[in-house]
GROMACS .gro file of C-alpha atoms in nm:
model
  260
    1ALA     CA    1  -3.633   7.059 -14.687
    2ALA     CA    2  -3.383   7.238 -14.909
    3GLY     CA    3  -3.575   7.562 -14.871
    4ARG     CA    4  -3.586   7.520 -14.494
    5ARG     CA    5  -3.210   7.470 -14.482
    6ARG     CA    6  -3.149   7.768 -14.709
    7PHE     CA    7  -3.373   8.007 -14.516
    8ALA     CA    8  -3.306   7.859 -14.173
    9PRO     CA    9  -3.191   8.188 -14.009
   10LEU     CA   10  -3.498   8.373 -14.139
   11ILE     CA   11  -3.731   8.094 -14.027
   12VAL     CA   12  -3.577   8.091 -13.679
   13PHE     CA   13  -3.610   8.469 -13.658
   14LEU     CA   14  -3.979   8.458 -13.757
   15GLU     CA   15  -4.052   8.174 -13.516
   16LYS     CA   16  -3.904   8.374 -13.228
   17ARG     CA   17  -4.101   8.685 -13.326
   18LEU     CA   18  -4.426   8.486 -13.334
   19THR     CA   19  -4.378   8.294 -13.008
   20PRO     CA   20  -4.662   8.398 -12.772
   21GLY     CA   21  -4.471   8.388 -12.442
   22GLY     CA   22  -4.115   8.427 -12.557
   23TYR     CA   23  -3.877   8.714 -12.497
   24LEU     CA   24  -3.903   8.963 -12.787
   25GLY     CA   25  -4.180   8.740 -12.921
   26LEU     CA   26  -4.537   8.789 -13.035
   27HIS     CA   27  -4.615   9.084 -12.804
   28LEU     CA   28  -4.328   9.285 -12.953
   29THR     CA   29  -4.430   9.197 -13.309
   30ILE     CA   30  -4.793   9.300 -13.259
   31GLY     CA   31  -4.694   9.615 -13.069
   32ALA     CA   32  -4.450   9.723 -13.339
   33ILE     CA   33  -4.708   9.666 -13.613
   34ILE     CA   34  -4.971   9.873 -13.427
   35VAL     CA   35  -4.724  10.156 -13.364
   36LEU     CA   36  -4.621  10.167 -13.730
   37LEU     CA   37  -4.975  10.153 -13.868
   38ALA     CA   38  -5.112  10.411 -13.622
   39GLY     CA   39  -4.814  10.638 -13.685
   40TRP     CA   40  -4.869  10.609 -14.060
   41TRP     CA   41  -5.238  10.692 -14.007
   42PHE     CA   42  -5.154  11.004 -13.804
   43GLY     CA   43  -4.892  11.112 -14.058
   44GLY     CA   44  -5.145  11.088 -14.340
   45ILE     CA   45  -5.395  11.306 -14.154
   46ALA     CA   46  -5.128  11.560 -14.063
   47GLU     CA   47  -5.017  11.576 -14.426
   48ASP     CA   48  -5.377  11.638 -14.535
   49LEU     CA   49  -5.401  11.920 -14.282
   50ILE     CA   50  -5.082  12.088 -14.400
   51SER     CA   51  -5.160  12.053 -14.771
   52THR     CA   52  -5.532  12.137 -14.730
   53ASP     CA   53  -5.653  11.816 -14.892
   54PRO     CA   54  -6.024  11.733 -14.947
   55LEU     CA   55  -6.042  11.593 -14.594
   56ILE     CA   56  -6.025  11.950 -14.463
   57ALA     CA   57  -6.325  12.049 -14.676
   58VAL     CA   58  -6.515  11.753 -14.530
   59ASP     CA   59  -6.418  11.880 -14.184
   60HIS     CA   60  -6.586  12.215 -14.234
   61ARG     CA   61  -6.897  12.075 -14.404
   62LEU     CA   62  -6.955  11.815 -14.135
   63ALA     CA   63  -6.900  12.062 -13.852
   64LEU     CA   64  -7.143  12.308 -14.010
   65TRP     CA   65  -7.403  12.034 -14.069
   66PHE     CA   66  -7.395  11.925 -13.704
   67ASN     CA   67  -7.425  12.284 -13.587
   68GLU     CA   68  -7.724  12.354 -13.809
   69HIS     CA   69  -7.910  12.031 -13.718
   70ALA     CA   70  -7.841  12.031 -13.344
   71THR     CA   71  -8.136  11.992 -13.106
   72ILE     CA   72  -8.162  12.059 -12.733
   73MET     CA   73  -8.236  11.697 -12.640
   74VAL     CA   74  -7.951  11.552 -12.849
   75THR     CA   75  -7.713  11.820 -12.724
   76ARG     CA   76  -7.783  11.729 -12.359
   77LEU     CA   77  -7.719  11.362 -12.435
   78VAL     CA   78  -7.399  11.440 -12.623
   79GLU     CA   79  -7.274  11.652 -12.334
   80VAL     CA   80  -7.308  11.350 -12.106
   81ILE     CA   81  -7.115  11.135 -12.352
   82THR     CA   82  -6.837  11.387 -12.399
   83PHE     CA   83  -6.794  11.409 -12.019
   84ALA     CA   84  -6.667  11.049 -12.030
   85GLY     CA   85  -6.354  11.184 -12.201
   86SER     CA   86  -6.317  11.505 -12.001
   87PRO     CA   87  -5.988  11.576 -11.820
   88VAL     CA   88  -6.170  11.596 -11.484
   89LEU     CA   89  -6.323  11.249 -11.508
   90LEU     CA   90  -6.014  11.086 -11.656
   91THR     CA   91  -5.792  11.241 -11.388
   92LEU     CA   92  -6.012  11.111 -11.105
   93ALA     CA   93  -6.039  10.768 -11.268
   94SER     CA   94  -5.662  10.761 -11.318
   95LEU     CA   95  -5.600  10.835 -10.950
   96VAL     CA   96  -5.830  10.548 -10.853
   97THR     CA   97  -5.648  10.318 -11.094
   98VAL     CA   98  -5.310  10.420 -10.953
   99LEU     CA   99  -5.425  10.353 -10.595
  100MET     CA  100  -5.551  10.008 -10.696
  101MET     CA  101  -5.220   9.925 -10.861
  102LEU     CA  102  -5.030  10.045 -10.555
  103GLY     CA  103  -5.245   9.825 -10.333
  104ARG     CA  104  -5.177   9.522 -10.552
  105LYS     CA  105  -4.808   9.617 -10.590
  106ALA     CA  106  -4.839   9.595 -10.968
  107TRP     CA  107  -4.524   9.795 -11.031
  108TYR     CA  108  -4.487   9.720 -11.401
  109GLY     CA  109  -4.854   9.798 -11.462
  110LEU     CA  110  -4.815  10.122 -11.269
  111LEU     CA  111  -4.511  10.214 -11.478
  112ALA     CA  112  -4.698  10.144 -11.803
  113PHE     CA  113  -5.005  10.337 -11.687
  114THR     CA  114  -4.800  10.640 -11.577
  115LEU     CA  115  -4.608  10.652 -11.903
  116THR     CA  116  -4.926  10.606 -12.106
  117LEU     CA  117  -5.138  10.877 -11.944
  118GLY     CA  118  -4.863  11.119 -11.842
  119GLY     CA  119  -4.675  11.095 -12.168
  120GLY     CA  120  -4.999  11.115 -12.366
  121VAL     CA  121  -5.087  11.448 -12.208
  122LEU     CA  122  -4.746  11.592 -12.295
  123ILE     CA  123  -4.764  11.460 -12.653
  124ASN     CA  124  -5.111  11.606 -12.703
  125LEU     CA  125  -4.999  11.949 -12.579
  126ALA     CA  126  -4.688  11.935 -12.796
  127LEU     CA  127  -4.889  11.847 -13.108
  128LYS     CA  128  -5.141  12.123 -13.040
  129HIS     CA  129  -4.868  12.386 -13.021
  130LEU     CA  130  -4.690  12.236 -13.323
  131PHE     CA  131  -4.989  12.257 -13.559
  132GLN     CA  132  -5.175  12.548 -13.388
  133ARG     CA  133  -5.502  12.478 -13.567
  134PRO     CA  134  -5.789  12.709 -13.461
  135ARG     CA  135  -6.109  12.553 -13.334
  136PRO     CA  136  -6.427  12.560 -13.545
  137GLU     CA  137  -6.617  12.889 -13.540
  138PHE     CA  138  -6.994  12.927 -13.571
  139ALA     CA  139  -7.245  13.208 -13.550
  140HIS     CA  140  -7.429  13.016 -13.275
  141PRO     CA  141  -7.182  12.776 -13.109
  142LEU     CA  142  -7.311  12.498 -12.885
  143ILE     CA  143  -7.016  12.523 -12.646
  144HIS     CA  144  -6.720  12.756 -12.600
  145ALA     CA  145  -6.383  12.576 -12.607
  146SER     CA  146  -6.043  12.740 -12.579
  147GLY     CA  147  -5.701  12.637 -12.703
  148TYR     CA  148  -5.596  12.473 -13.025
  149SER     CA  149  -5.801  12.210 -13.204
  150PHE     CA  150  -5.559  11.954 -13.349
  151PRO     CA  151  -5.554  11.686 -13.213
  152SER     CA  152  -5.850  11.638 -12.978
  153GLY     CA  153  -5.751  11.608 -12.613
  154HIS     CA  154  -6.076  11.436 -12.514
  155MET     CA  155  -6.036  11.175 -12.786
  156MET     CA  156  -5.670  11.105 -12.714
  157GLY     CA  157  -5.731  11.081 -12.339
  158ALA     CA  158  -6.021  10.842 -12.396
  159MET     CA  159  -5.813  10.626 -12.628
  160LEU     CA  160  -5.530  10.602 -12.377
  161PHE     CA  161  -5.736  10.544 -12.062
  162TYR     CA  162  -6.008  10.314 -12.189
  163GLY     CA  163  -5.764  10.137 -12.416
  164PHE     CA  164  -5.535  10.065 -12.122
  165LEU     CA  165  -5.825   9.935 -11.912
  166THR     CA  166  -5.924   9.709 -12.201
  167VAL     CA  167  -5.576   9.559 -12.212
  168ILE     CA  168  -5.593   9.489 -11.837
  169VAL     CA  169  -5.933   9.317 -11.870
  170VAL     CA  170  -5.822   9.106 -12.166
  171ARG     CA  171  -5.508   8.993 -11.985
  172HIS     CA  172  -5.651   8.917 -11.641
  173VAL     CA  173  -6.010   8.806 -11.702
  174LYS     CA  174  -6.045   8.441 -11.802
  175GLN     CA  175  -6.403   8.444 -11.930
  176TRP     CA  176  -6.405   8.483 -12.307
  177ARG     CA  177  -6.737   8.664 -12.291
  178TRP     CA  178  -6.585   8.956 -12.100
  179ARG     CA  179  -6.260   8.942 -12.293
  180THR     CA  180  -6.462   8.995 -12.611
  181LEU     CA  181  -6.717   9.238 -12.470
  182ALA     CA  182  -6.462   9.474 -12.309
  183PRO     CA  183  -6.289   9.575 -12.637
  184LEU     CA  184  -6.624   9.622 -12.810
  185LEU     CA  185  -6.759   9.847 -12.533
  186ALA     CA  186  -6.436  10.046 -12.519
  187PHE     CA  187  -6.436  10.089 -12.897
  188LEU     CA  188  -6.798  10.205 -12.894
  189LEU     CA  189  -6.738  10.451 -12.610
  190ILE     CA  190  -6.428  10.599 -12.775
  191ILE     CA  191  -6.612  10.642 -13.105
  192LEU     CA  192  -6.905  10.813 -12.930
  193ILE     CA  193  -6.671  11.049 -12.745
  194GLY     CA  194  -6.504  11.144 -13.072
  195LEU     CA  195  -6.834  11.207 -13.247
  196SER     CA  196  -6.956  11.411 -12.950
  197ARG     CA  197  -6.663  11.649 -12.991
  198VAL     CA  198  -6.749  11.699 -13.358
  199TYR     CA  199  -7.121  11.743 -13.285
  200LEU     CA  200  -7.055  12.006 -13.018
  201GLY     CA  201  -6.829  12.200 -13.254
  202ALA     CA  202  -6.522  12.168 -13.031
  203HIS     CA  203  -6.320  11.980 -13.296
  204TYR     CA  204  -6.314  11.884 -13.659
  205LEU     CA  205  -6.338  11.524 -13.775
  206SER     CA  206  -5.968  11.515 -13.862
  207ASP     CA  207  -5.884  11.635 -13.509
  208VAL     CA  208  -6.064  11.334 -13.365
  209MET     CA  209  -5.912  11.088 -13.613
  210ALA     CA  210  -5.561  11.220 -13.554
  211ALA     CA  211  -5.607  11.196 -13.177
  212ALA     CA  212  -5.721  10.835 -13.209
  213ALA     CA  213  -5.417  10.749 -13.422
  214ALA     CA  214  -5.168  10.924 -13.193
  215GLY     CA  215  -5.327  10.775 -12.882
  216LEU     CA  216  -5.325  10.423 -13.024
  217ALA     CA  217  -4.960  10.452 -13.128
  218TRP     CA  218  -4.850  10.580 -12.788
  219LEU     CA  219  -5.061  10.322 -12.602
  220ALA     CA  220  -4.908  10.035 -12.800
  221PHE     CA  221  -4.558  10.180 -12.758
  222CYS     CA  222  -4.585  10.210 -12.378
  223ILE     CA  223  -4.746   9.870 -12.317
  224THR     CA  224  -4.505   9.692 -12.553
  225GLY     CA  225  -4.203   9.871 -12.408
  226VAL     CA  226  -4.288   9.792 -12.045
  227GLU     CA  227  -4.380   9.433 -12.133
  228THR     CA  228  -4.044   9.388 -12.306
  229PHE     CA  229  -3.860   9.543 -12.012
  230GLN     CA  230  -4.043   9.315 -11.767
  231GLN     CA  231  -3.957   9.005 -11.969
  232TYR     CA  232  -3.595   9.120 -11.990
  233ARG     CA  233  -3.571   9.157 -11.612
  234THR     CA  234  -3.735   8.818 -11.558
  235ARG     CA  235  -3.506   8.653 -11.812
  236LYS     CA  236  -3.201   8.815 -11.654
  237LYS     CA  237  -3.291   8.684 -11.308
  238LYS     CA  238  -3.337   8.331 -11.439
  239ARG     CA  239  -3.008   8.336 -11.632
  240PRO     CA  240  -2.752   8.095 -11.481
  241ALA     CA  241  -2.420   8.220 -11.351
  242ALA     CA  242  -2.148   8.268 -11.608
  243PHE     CA  243  -1.895   8.058 -11.412
  244PRO     CA  244  -2.087   7.813 -11.192
  245VAL     CA  245  -1.889   7.642 -10.919
  246ARG     CA  246  -1.876   7.267 -10.946
  247PRO     CA  247  -1.955   7.062 -10.639
  248THR     CA  248  -1.601   6.924 -10.632
  249GLU     CA  249  -1.442   7.267 -10.657
  250ARG     CA  250  -1.376   7.496 -10.362
  251THR     CA  251  -1.436   7.866 -10.370
  252LEU     CA  252  -1.162   8.114 -10.300
  253GLY     CA  253  -1.086   8.136  -9.932
  254GLU     CA  254  -1.257   7.807  -9.842
  255ALA     CA  255  -1.051   7.626  -9.584
  256ARG     CA  256  -0.903   7.290  -9.677
  257PRO     CA  257  -0.975   7.006  -9.439
  258SER     CA  258  -0.678   6.929  -9.221
  259ARG     CA  259  -0.507   6.592  -9.265
  260PRO     CA  260  -0.511   6.358  -8.969
   0.00000   0.00000   0.00000
């Protein structure tokens, strides 16, 4: 009891941060933790790239191993998998998602989706031009990709799009079977897309890992930010007037009843 009285402000602060449905509650706490951890993950990979740490040596060895052991059958299968993260498919799927949100008038969801995908594209382009890492080069490449390598655009787009769809399913579907299966399927698909980029020689392993970290951080930032903004607007509308008028009081300009 003495400890609770002594640390009462801290306990109240933690209780508010861990309240599931409260304003600035659990959603903000989880979102902030994900952003910080994913940002730290991306920063570590970027530092390894700049300082040429052992991770970069693993990049080249793994890329060369995939190129030397590639087969026609596996390459065709991997090309199908990597198409799931291609800009063409994600753009078409994004347009369908936007039309569905417009039809349902899900304005906050539309705002979060636009910021997530649109901002993610700009961040990926900015990071590519910031680091300017050349793509892997082989004597017999499996595919020919242009532009810079770090971070992977396919991987970041897949993380943002399929991650956002997973959040929608988890929030709106009541069956626990689908709420559990959706994240697992999305995780598996994102991992396969990342590995497909390494197998095809379009990216290094660190390119894929950095794209996953950056995409996860931006996804959590957008969803948490829009969720907080939505709760703020809802809380503001429900807030009572600062100076409510009592039933016995008359507002300014209200006519007094005339005496008989």
